[in-house]
XYZ file of C-alpha atoms in Angstrom:
723
model
C 46.418 34.996 106.977
C 49.845 36.113 105.880
C 53.002 34.544 104.648
C 56.109 35.271 102.692
C 55.596 35.281 98.981
C 58.691 33.328 98.102
C 59.285 29.633 98.756
C 61.976 28.484 101.107
C 65.489 28.487 99.594
C 66.046 24.785 100.277
C 62.649 23.903 98.849
C 63.407 25.920 95.705
C 66.795 24.239 95.249
C 65.197 20.824 95.745
C 62.453 21.662 93.224
C 64.948 22.712 90.557
C 67.212 19.759 91.210
C 64.358 17.287 90.948
C 63.051 18.984 87.865
C 66.391 18.500 86.128
C 66.493 14.767 86.774
C 66.504 12.850 83.541
C 65.762 9.211 82.820
C 69.327 7.932 83.189
C 70.622 4.367 83.431
C 71.013 4.653 87.197
C 67.400 5.672 87.686
C 66.235 2.820 85.447
C 68.380 0.323 87.329
C 66.948 1.446 90.684
C 63.372 1.152 89.399
C 63.836 -2.166 87.538
C 63.365 -4.553 90.523
C 60.065 -2.903 91.405
C 59.030 -3.027 87.737
C 59.656 -6.788 87.618
C 57.606 -7.299 90.785
C 54.721 -5.477 89.113
C 54.585 -8.221 86.452
C 52.505 -10.193 88.938
C 49.121 -10.607 87.170
C 47.361 -9.613 90.389
C 49.112 -6.254 90.166
C 48.793 -5.842 86.410
C 45.083 -6.525 86.194
C 44.489 -2.977 87.420
C 45.513 -1.962 83.889
C 43.334 -4.019 81.513
C 45.332 -3.017 78.440
C 48.672 -4.177 79.817
C 47.072 -7.273 81.363
C 45.968 -8.335 77.859
C 49.531 -7.745 76.587
C 50.953 -9.898 79.398
C 48.497 -12.731 78.664
C 49.459 -12.506 74.981
C 53.160 -12.554 75.867
C 52.653 -15.621 78.066
C 50.782 -17.423 75.260
C 53.549 -16.586 72.788
C 56.132 -17.876 75.266
C 54.406 -21.264 75.276
C 54.249 -21.301 71.457
C 57.924 -20.350 71.211
C 58.959 -23.172 73.548
C 56.916 -25.636 71.482
C 58.108 -24.319 68.110
C 61.213 -22.127 68.534
C 62.494 -19.830 65.819
C 64.125 -16.421 65.359
C 60.817 -14.765 64.504
C 58.934 -16.401 67.408
C 61.675 -15.630 69.933
C 61.910 -12.005 68.742
C 58.157 -11.401 68.896
C 57.900 -12.987 72.349
C 60.881 -11.062 73.730
C 59.520 -7.710 72.547
C 56.043 -8.440 73.870
C 57.541 -9.051 77.302
C 59.623 -5.890 76.849
C 56.392 -3.970 76.216
C 54.979 -5.124 79.552
C 58.229 -4.452 81.437
C 58.511 -0.959 79.948
C 54.958 -0.230 81.132
C 55.658 -1.319 84.712
C 59.016 0.460 84.551
C 57.276 3.749 83.749
C 55.178 3.463 86.911
C 58.159 2.359 89.009
C 60.301 5.269 87.834
C 57.493 7.692 88.709
C 57.149 6.158 92.171
C 60.909 6.117 92.784
C 61.056 9.912 92.531
C 59.187 10.131 95.841
C 61.367 7.587 97.640
C 64.062 10.097 98.642
C 61.596 12.461 100.292
C 59.838 9.534 101.980
C 63.182 8.392 103.397
C 63.946 11.832 104.850
C 60.455 12.009 106.349
C 60.837 8.554 107.862
C 64.070 9.699 109.487
C 62.103 12.403 111.314
C 59.918 9.691 112.864
C 62.637 8.381 115.144
C 61.192 7.076 118.424
C 61.254 9.857 121.017
C 60.403 10.167 124.669
C 57.477 12.407 125.568
C 56.887 14.206 128.869
C 53.212 13.474 129.367
C 51.244 15.564 131.857
C 49.646 13.275 134.458
C 46.343 14.780 135.543
C 42.620 13.983 135.297
C 41.001 14.727 131.959
C 38.834 17.560 133.292
C 41.944 19.370 134.529
C 43.672 18.870 131.181
C 40.627 20.269 129.371
C 39.732 23.300 131.457
C 42.751 24.297 133.557
C 45.637 26.615 132.769
C 49.199 26.341 134.013
C 49.559 22.793 132.706
C 53.334 23.141 132.319
C 53.674 23.227 136.104
C 51.798 19.938 136.629
C 53.664 16.634 137.205
C 54.838 14.767 134.102
C 55.970 11.245 133.329
C 58.211 10.087 130.490
C 56.526 7.754 127.994
C 57.417 6.554 124.457
C 55.942 8.792 121.762
C 54.302 5.756 120.116
C 52.110 5.275 123.215
C 50.483 8.716 123.012
C 46.750 8.942 122.314
C 44.494 11.711 121.050
C 43.841 14.167 123.880
C 47.081 13.492 125.781
C 48.967 16.613 126.867
C 52.760 16.835 126.694
C 55.325 19.463 127.650
C 58.094 20.173 125.142
C 61.056 22.405 126.055
C 63.926 23.872 124.036
C 66.055 21.200 122.375
C 63.362 18.532 122.568
C 61.517 16.879 119.688
C 57.764 17.287 119.475
C 56.524 13.691 119.925
C 53.370 13.871 117.793
C 50.948 16.046 115.868
C 49.052 18.459 118.064
C 48.000 21.987 118.954
C 49.877 24.346 121.244
C 47.542 25.119 124.153
C 50.021 27.041 126.304
C 53.144 29.048 125.579
C 55.046 30.251 122.541
C 58.231 28.852 120.986
C 60.360 28.899 117.860
C 60.279 25.534 116.089
C 62.638 23.961 113.524
C 60.462 22.324 110.834
C 63.247 21.761 108.300
C 62.798 17.958 108.451
C 59.293 18.427 107.019
C 59.400 21.590 104.907
C 63.072 21.893 103.943
C 63.053 25.448 105.333
C 65.973 26.069 107.667
C 64.533 29.248 109.226
C 62.604 28.543 112.443
C 58.903 29.383 112.715
C 56.844 30.640 115.633
C 54.195 28.417 117.160
C 51.893 29.823 119.834
C 48.642 29.030 121.567
C 45.293 30.567 120.808
C 45.817 31.554 117.173
C 45.966 30.244 113.636
C 49.610 29.213 114.126
C 49.067 26.748 116.927
C 49.457 23.462 115.005
C 52.719 21.535 115.401
C 53.976 18.434 113.581
C 55.580 15.412 115.199
C 59.298 15.095 114.485
C 59.973 18.847 114.523
C 62.219 20.391 117.177
C 61.573 23.192 119.673
C 64.483 25.642 119.547
C 63.542 28.064 122.309
C 61.145 28.471 125.217
C 58.581 25.846 126.206
C 55.127 24.853 124.960
C 52.333 22.584 126.118
C 50.887 20.491 123.270
C 47.631 18.548 123.093
C 48.007 15.496 120.808
C 45.503 15.445 117.917
C 46.587 12.332 115.948
C 47.434 8.801 117.141
C 50.771 7.162 116.330
C 50.797 5.761 112.805
C 48.218 8.260 111.548
C 50.164 11.493 111.840
C 50.678 14.093 109.148
C 54.123 12.653 108.355
C 52.679 9.124 108.069
C 50.164 10.379 105.526
C 52.892 12.237 103.640
C 55.035 9.094 103.393
C 52.135 6.978 102.132
C 51.170 9.583 99.540
C 54.628 10.362 98.145
C 55.408 6.653 97.872
C 52.149 6.060 96.031
C 50.926 3.348 98.389
C 47.687 5.244 99.020
C 47.193 6.558 95.485
C 43.789 5.745 94.110
C 42.649 6.205 90.541
C 41.001 9.542 89.962
C 37.600 9.844 88.229
C 39.301 10.945 84.998
C 41.670 7.970 85.147
C 38.765 5.613 85.764
C 36.859 7.087 82.814
C 39.900 6.828 80.547
C 40.502 3.250 81.717
C 36.924 2.396 80.758
C 37.511 3.863 77.300
C 40.799 1.974 76.859
C 39.187 -1.251 78.079
C 36.331 -0.782 75.589
C 38.789 -0.257 72.729
C 40.739 -3.331 73.828
C 37.589 -5.482 73.802
C 36.620 -4.168 70.364
C 40.051 -4.959 68.888
C 40.106 -8.335 70.659
C 36.819 -9.249 68.968
C 38.081 -7.904 65.649
C 41.263 -10.013 65.795
C 39.322 -13.091 66.951
C 36.913 -12.838 64.006
C 39.752 -12.200 61.577
C 41.008 -15.796 61.716
C 37.869 -17.368 60.108
C 38.169 -14.954 57.199
C 41.877 -15.739 56.912
C 41.156 -19.478 56.844
C 38.495 -18.968 54.213
C 40.979 -16.957 52.116
C 43.656 -19.611 52.442
C 45.917 -17.434 54.607
C 45.609 -18.978 58.069
C 47.512 -16.871 60.604
C 49.531 -18.206 63.494
C 48.555 -17.274 67.036
C 51.899 -15.469 67.259
C 50.951 -13.091 64.439
C 47.429 -12.555 65.797
C 48.780 -11.631 69.224
C 51.263 -9.238 67.623
C 48.412 -7.638 65.664
C 46.264 -7.281 68.810
C 49.074 -5.714 70.857
C 49.798 -3.202 68.109
C 46.132 -2.285 67.663
C 45.151 -1.710 71.300
C 46.224 1.620 72.915
C 49.266 0.233 74.726
C 51.157 3.545 74.808
C 48.697 5.462 76.989
C 47.770 2.254 78.829
C 51.416 1.896 79.858
C 51.922 5.534 80.837
C 48.574 6.404 82.434
C 49.551 5.581 86.009
C 52.973 7.235 85.651
C 51.341 10.482 84.472
C 49.150 10.641 87.578
C 51.988 9.843 89.980
C 54.269 12.385 88.288
C 51.599 15.074 88.619
C 51.497 14.595 92.384
C 55.301 14.459 92.436
C 55.512 17.876 90.753
C 53.467 19.241 93.641
C 55.776 17.548 96.155
C 58.730 19.231 94.445
C 57.065 22.543 95.228
C 56.458 21.508 98.849
C 52.735 20.931 98.365
C 51.185 17.709 99.633
C 48.070 16.582 97.751
C 45.881 14.265 99.784
C 44.517 12.665 96.611
C 44.969 12.648 92.851
C 41.379 13.860 92.576
C 42.478 17.191 94.107
C 45.265 17.604 91.516
C 42.835 16.917 88.688
C 40.268 19.295 90.150
C 42.963 21.987 90.222
C 43.331 21.567 86.478
C 39.592 22.090 85.946
C 39.208 25.054 88.317
C 36.979 27.876 87.072
C 37.088 30.223 90.073
C 40.062 31.071 92.272
C 39.344 32.562 95.716
C 42.310 34.475 97.095
C 42.583 36.193 100.458
C 43.796 39.747 100.086
C 46.174 39.818 103.047
C 49.306 37.758 102.491
C 48.210 36.510 99.068
C 47.498 39.557 96.926
C 49.166 42.034 99.265
C 52.334 41.629 101.305
C 50.204 41.175 104.401
C 52.080 43.609 106.600
C 49.535 46.424 106.831
C 50.847 49.109 109.097
C 49.122 52.011 110.838
C 50.296 55.103 108.970
C 48.138 57.891 110.436
C 45.494 58.723 113.033
C 42.875 61.122 111.658
C 40.483 62.621 114.268
C 37.021 63.772 113.293
C 36.102 67.410 113.779
C 35.986 68.437 117.425
C 38.166 65.604 118.772
C 41.679 66.223 120.072
C 44.414 63.998 118.525
C 45.502 62.953 122.040
C 41.999 61.649 122.794
C 41.960 59.607 119.573
C 45.495 58.298 120.237
C 44.526 57.175 123.752
C 41.366 55.436 122.519
C 43.206 53.769 119.629
C 45.829 52.441 122.033
C 43.288 51.136 124.548
C 41.151 49.494 121.857
C 44.240 47.727 120.447
C 45.325 46.118 123.705
C 43.206 43.036 122.923
C 44.080 43.060 119.219
C 46.888 40.522 118.617
C 46.899 41.056 114.847
C 49.920 42.721 113.179
C 47.688 45.718 112.429
C 46.760 46.054 116.103
C 50.390 45.923 117.187
C 51.342 48.542 114.564
C 48.768 50.936 116.082
C 50.467 50.631 119.485
C 53.805 51.421 117.834
C 52.391 54.441 115.961
C 50.769 55.860 119.096
C 54.029 55.516 121.012
C 56.176 57.054 118.266
C 53.847 59.905 117.197
C 52.088 60.755 120.459
C 54.505 59.583 123.150
C 52.002 57.219 124.793
C 53.646 54.146 126.186
C 51.783 50.850 126.038
C 49.881 50.203 129.262
C 49.771 46.862 131.015
C 46.390 45.291 131.745
C 47.118 45.568 135.480
C 47.220 49.356 135.255
C 43.588 49.482 134.127
C 41.637 48.350 137.181
C 38.559 46.322 136.279
C 39.136 46.699 132.542
C 37.532 44.107 130.255
C 39.356 43.417 126.996
C 37.213 42.767 123.926
C 39.199 40.574 121.488
C 39.001 40.959 117.736
C 37.067 38.219 115.916
C 36.325 37.600 112.252
C 32.599 37.744 113.058
C 32.429 41.102 114.889
C 35.411 42.649 113.056
C 36.013 44.841 116.125
C 38.260 44.895 119.174
C 38.117 47.155 122.170
C 38.017 47.663 125.897
C 35.413 48.279 128.578
C 36.868 50.557 131.267
C 34.823 51.150 134.452
C 34.603 54.529 136.163
C 37.837 55.234 137.995
C 40.022 53.564 135.389
C 43.021 55.436 134.035
C 43.165 57.421 130.830
C 41.763 60.745 129.595
C 38.047 60.877 128.925
C 36.395 62.764 126.112
C 33.102 63.617 127.850
C 32.265 66.229 130.506
C 34.100 69.359 131.592
C 36.734 67.391 133.428
C 37.369 65.149 130.499
C 35.197 62.195 131.448
C 31.943 60.825 132.792
C 32.373 59.408 136.263
C 29.122 57.475 136.589
C 29.456 54.712 134.008
C 31.617 52.410 131.893
C 33.756 53.786 129.096
C 33.414 51.452 126.087
C 35.942 51.867 123.286
C 35.696 50.029 119.965
C 37.980 49.934 116.941
C 37.431 47.992 113.717
C 35.981 47.917 110.220
C 34.045 51.072 109.360
C 30.747 49.267 108.796
C 31.029 47.253 112.021
C 31.901 50.204 114.262
C 29.341 52.484 112.601
C 26.699 49.825 113.184
C 27.731 49.628 116.848
C 27.488 53.426 117.197
C 23.993 53.398 115.658
C 22.926 50.581 117.987
C 23.604 52.884 120.974
C 21.565 55.718 119.488
C 24.586 57.650 118.224
C 25.524 58.913 114.761
C 28.817 58.562 112.887
C 28.536 61.953 111.234
C 29.520 63.095 107.723
C 33.142 63.706 108.717
C 33.614 59.990 109.365
C 32.264 58.977 105.963
C 34.487 61.535 104.219
C 37.678 60.279 105.924
C 36.779 56.617 105.373
C 36.039 57.203 101.679
C 39.280 59.130 101.159
C 41.400 56.395 102.773
C 39.575 53.652 100.876
C 39.889 55.451 97.556
C 43.660 55.606 98.068
C 43.799 51.834 98.519
C 44.273 52.027 102.272
C 42.205 50.384 104.983
C 40.270 52.596 107.410
C 39.666 51.442 110.985
C 37.117 53.560 112.834
C 37.582 54.291 116.549
C 34.542 55.126 118.693
C 33.621 55.333 122.350
C 30.547 55.257 124.543
C 30.435 56.830 128.010
C 27.985 55.138 130.322
C 24.555 54.871 128.762
C 25.034 57.898 126.506
C 25.047 57.419 122.736
C 28.415 56.393 121.316
C 30.343 58.713 119.012
C 33.164 58.340 116.530
C 36.540 59.753 117.599
C 38.491 59.257 114.375
C 39.944 56.859 111.832
C 43.170 54.843 111.708
C 44.746 54.687 108.230
C 46.309 51.283 107.438
C 48.449 50.869 104.339
C 49.243 47.669 102.434
C 51.248 46.870 99.292
C 50.230 44.665 96.351
C 52.818 42.007 95.487
C 54.807 42.525 92.314
C 53.989 40.431 89.247
C 50.494 39.423 90.341
C 48.738 41.475 87.661
C 50.580 39.496 84.965
C 49.781 36.167 86.649
C 46.110 37.072 86.921
C 46.125 37.962 83.223
C 47.475 34.463 82.476
C 44.689 32.920 84.551
C 42.141 35.049 82.693
C 43.530 33.732 79.407
C 42.888 30.196 80.700
C 39.270 31.081 81.466
C 39.774 31.226 85.261
C 38.030 33.987 87.188
C 39.863 35.370 90.230
C 37.967 36.619 93.277
C 39.648 38.588 96.060
C 38.158 37.886 99.501
C 38.720 40.451 102.228
C 37.204 41.782 105.413
C 37.899 45.330 104.236
C 35.104 47.637 103.160
C 33.935 47.631 99.548
C 35.710 50.854 98.480
C 39.092 49.714 99.830
C 38.603 46.278 98.328
C 37.807 47.693 94.869
C 40.898 49.927 94.958
C 43.187 46.978 95.792
C 41.405 44.768 93.238
C 41.892 47.361 90.510
C 45.603 47.629 91.297
C 46.092 43.852 91.436
C 43.978 43.092 88.361
C 41.549 40.563 89.917
C 38.176 39.972 88.290
C 35.823 40.195 91.266
C 35.737 41.141 94.945
C 33.987 39.841 98.050
C 34.307 42.680 100.560
C 33.554 42.762 104.298
C 33.528 38.971 104.148
C 32.807 36.769 107.137
C 33.546 33.005 107.110
C 29.853 32.434 106.368
C 30.030 34.785 103.366
C 33.012 32.901 101.978
C 31.251 29.554 102.337
C 28.093 30.941 100.700
C 30.117 32.276 97.751
C 31.729 28.875 97.153
C 28.340 27.172 97.221
C 26.867 29.687 94.765
C 29.725 29.149 92.322
C 29.441 25.370 92.603
C 25.675 25.536 92.099
C 26.457 27.195 88.769
C 28.569 24.209 87.716
C 31.950 25.807 88.428
C 34.904 24.313 90.332
C 36.356 26.491 93.082
C 39.842 26.625 94.617
C 40.861 28.525 97.734
C 43.574 28.729 100.376
C 43.216 29.169 104.129
C 44.962 28.648 107.438
C 42.541 29.382 110.250
C 39.885 27.365 112.004
C 37.335 29.810 110.599
C 38.543 28.838 107.090
C 37.875 25.116 107.680
C 34.240 25.027 106.442
C 35.146 26.813 103.208
C 38.246 24.645 102.691
C 36.116 21.533 103.081
C 33.488 22.868 100.658
C 35.945 24.007 97.960
C 36.886 21.550 95.200
C 40.547 22.427 95.836
C 41.236 23.520 99.408
C 44.881 24.381 100.120
C 45.643 24.603 103.846
C 48.780 26.301 105.111
C 51.141 24.120 107.141
C 51.419 26.935 109.702
C 47.650 26.883 110.140
C 45.439 25.084 112.586
C 44.829 21.350 112.659
C 41.197 21.966 111.705
C 42.250 23.778 108.524
C 44.703 21.032 107.521
C 42.114 18.334 108.118
C 39.500 20.203 106.070
C 41.666 20.903 102.997
C 42.704 18.362 100.375
C 46.164 19.892 99.948
C 48.723 21.248 102.410
C 51.367 23.812 101.454
C 54.435 23.135 103.582
C 55.862 26.585 102.766
C 52.611 28.264 103.869
C 52.650 30.523 100.816
C 49.055 31.302 99.736
C 50.213 32.648 96.368
C 51.268 29.100 95.459
C 47.592 28.360 94.766
C 48.197 29.781 91.285
C 51.052 27.304 90.695
C 48.868 24.442 91.913
C 46.236 25.294 89.305
C 48.897 25.367 86.591
C 50.270 21.966 87.662
C 46.752 20.520 87.591
C 46.210 21.829 84.074
C 49.589 20.451 82.996
C 48.562 17.008 84.292
C 45.322 17.019 82.285
C 47.059 18.356 79.178
C 49.772 15.694 79.409
C 47.239 12.898 79.743
C 45.191 14.222 76.833
C 48.227 14.770 74.610
C 49.630 11.259 75.138
C 46.192 9.704 74.665
C 45.925 11.506 71.326
C 49.425 10.369 70.370
C 48.716 6.762 71.383
C 45.554 6.456 69.287
C 47.059 8.286 66.313
C 50.211 6.159 66.100
C 48.127 2.985 65.708
C 47.332 4.065 62.149
C 50.874 3.383 60.922
C 50.780 -0.079 62.482
C 47.728 -0.929 60.363
C 49.756 -0.139 57.253
C 52.614 -2.308 58.555
C 50.852 -5.456 59.812
C 47.588 -5.923 57.858
C 49.194 -5.908 54.369
C 51.971 -8.195 55.668
C 49.423 -10.769 56.893
C 47.596 -11.162 53.564
C 49.944 -9.909 50.851
C 50.852 -13.480 49.806
C 47.189 -14.315 49.148
C 46.148 -10.884 47.911
C 49.133 -9.318 46.089
C 47.044 -6.212 45.483
C 47.616 -5.290 49.136
C 51.220 -4.466 48.269
C 49.980 -0.986 47.375
C 49.299 -0.421 51.105
C 52.943 -1.123 51.931
C 53.615 2.620 51.773
C 56.706 2.247 53.972
C 58.309 -0.270 51.603
C 58.978 -2.785 54.379
C 61.297 -5.673 53.483
C 59.087 -8.686 54.181
C 55.892 -9.683 56.019
C 57.847 -10.957 59.027
C 60.087 -7.897 59.252
C 56.995 -5.667 58.994
C 55.230 -7.424 61.895
C 58.342 -7.527 64.071
C 59.191 -3.871 63.325
C 55.705 -2.783 64.419
C 55.996 -4.763 67.682
C 59.477 -3.354 68.402
C 58.302 0.217 67.738
C 55.278 -0.374 69.959
C 57.609 -1.253 72.854
C 60.275 1.394 72.283
C 57.806 4.270 72.037
C 56.793 3.585 75.649
C 60.320 3.954 76.968
C 60.823 7.015 74.747
C 57.774 8.759 76.214
C 58.498 8.040 79.899
C 60.511 11.307 80.327
C 57.649 13.318 78.815
C 55.064 11.615 81.041
C 57.174 12.411 84.123
C 58.093 15.956 83.112
C 54.703 16.817 81.668
C 53.822 18.546 78.441
C 55.059 22.115 78.421
C 52.292 24.341 79.691
C 51.477 27.741 78.225
C 48.554 29.805 79.562
C 45.918 29.854 76.828
C 42.225 29.265 76.237
C 41.039 25.649 76.122
C 40.278 25.813 72.368
C 43.775 27.102 71.601
C 45.445 24.367 73.698
C 43.281 21.673 72.093
C 44.161 22.865 68.590
C 47.874 23.007 69.392
C 47.957 19.556 70.982
C 45.986 17.979 68.145
C 48.440 19.440 65.677
C 51.548 18.482 67.642
C 50.618 15.130 69.183
C 47.924 14.058 66.752
C 49.949 14.758 63.628
C 53.125 13.679 65.430
C 51.461 10.425 66.402
C 50.637 9.783 62.760
C 54.072 10.606 61.349
C 56.475 9.235 63.991
C 55.524 5.528 63.566
C 56.015 5.643 59.804
C 59.564 6.913 60.311
C 60.291 4.695 63.318
C 58.937 1.438 61.859
C 60.833 1.976 58.606
C 64.093 2.609 60.483
C 63.608 -0.504 62.611
C 62.758 -2.566 59.501
C 66.118 -1.673 57.952
C 67.830 -3.264 60.969
C 65.425 -6.164 61.512
C 65.659 -7.285 57.886
C 69.343 -8.082 58.459
C 68.458 -10.805 60.977
C 68.514 -14.378 59.622
C 65.078 -15.958 59.485
C 63.294 -12.618 59.333
C 63.775 -11.354 55.796
């Protein structure tokens, strides 16, 4: 799996532009109609805290109509403002995804598809599908399993996998990246998205998603928030807020009998004002907006989260699994040298390395063909030149590629006086040192000490050794030499891994390379642990072991062989260039296909949790000042001794109550930008972040209301009928 380390230019510009958006009058005006629609009690009951405020505001409205007055009208108006500000916060958060949803919807324009008309068994098992008859049908009528032909200049009619051909595809409508990408059959880059355009050549695509359930449809629903469900943390916090609301509701309800007994009966208007100021309205109003904004920050970075649960899990991740190639290194390993073992001619090794790479479609395999041509003058041979040859493709399980060449095939042989054995098959293998050595031993051969010395030297230098061996007929196989592959660690990763370590996150590099090579790269990159010579089963087993120990695991992948691990991981980030199986298995999709972005995803998840915790702390802390404003005001006429609690020196009981209600509403609108932007995140241990947030938002929540309520009281006291 490899990808560029940097995000697409258009995506980066869009991310910065969106990040600079403030909460201006225009944005508020656009979101206001949706906010007013959310006043429907059926909508608002999802937030118990704000539902109680709305019921209180409705009751006060009735009382105000029956007995109007400046104080009653003011209290009622600001109670309704509190509810509107809460729904406005959610509407503003949702509106930030509307622009992207609109551009995605534009890519869904109805297109005509050229559907291959043939029996299903032919479509499943036959090649040359592009030459079969086709019929034009609307893209909306396509079903899973249908096969379509898409040529240059045509729009891909639906999500699917390329099963024949190779083409360059414009995916800018989805990713924002103007540079075309290659899509081809038979590899990890076979998935295509409906609405993208083929720029060159022709491909045959098998549809994998029905109309209305495509990747773009899911993106639109998620960025608009229509499919957003409350995460476990949100549900737990809602339960806490509901419990506090019930407690304060009972406290206010039982307060009236005591007030009557004391000769200070309170009006329902005052009791509602007291209840609204006591319950945690600030976090109750902003809770949904915080969750939506967290997902929106991922969208700004071209990452689509399939659920809010995945974003939260990213914030709690303990272990980060990172593929070496394309994530920690640049991913363009190149063959740098062919090193023969003692007694083998360089030409023999070069010939074997070339033949064994004919079935290797990886960048490393292609680089070997280039090196052999440049250094040894051997041109690449076509499969037709090797009569009866059987290509052995590289797989993640065997970690070898090669070729079986029957007697009479072309190419120099290394056995016998004439250079070859004429009575058997020549089997050539190239791959990971452990895999090839095991193959040699299985034939009765021995790798020899020279092989181990070369492999260890290459590995110790941070390179990757690929061993080349051959077997002639039924004779024992022997090692011919080693190919030296070089890779480069990306700049700045050591510092980023240090930041993750400071947050308590352990990084694990996963690679198919041997243990010595893996440790050398890991030491250079600064990762904490290594899983070397890893198969897909090893990766899945590692994730399960970590989870059994109570740790949350995040990983990135793009291939079908990554799908089980992506499904098992708590945060599975699939690359958009990957297979359909990988994208279905993961709970996030990176549209830029940049595996390094997994680190940013973890940071965004932590920022979401920190923001929610900080504003919850602030909300509960700022209730303290309201106690000092309202409770003395309610009973100071009966108990003058309570005047000592009027530490803010508020003008009158009515101005004190109204000032607290006004502050309670205005603080919501004041905190909307912070809930959308998120609390500034600095990599640090959990204890350090908790201490800093308690100091900043806990102490700030205590102090700000005293200042704010006093300032509002100075203005409110000027109103007639209030002082």
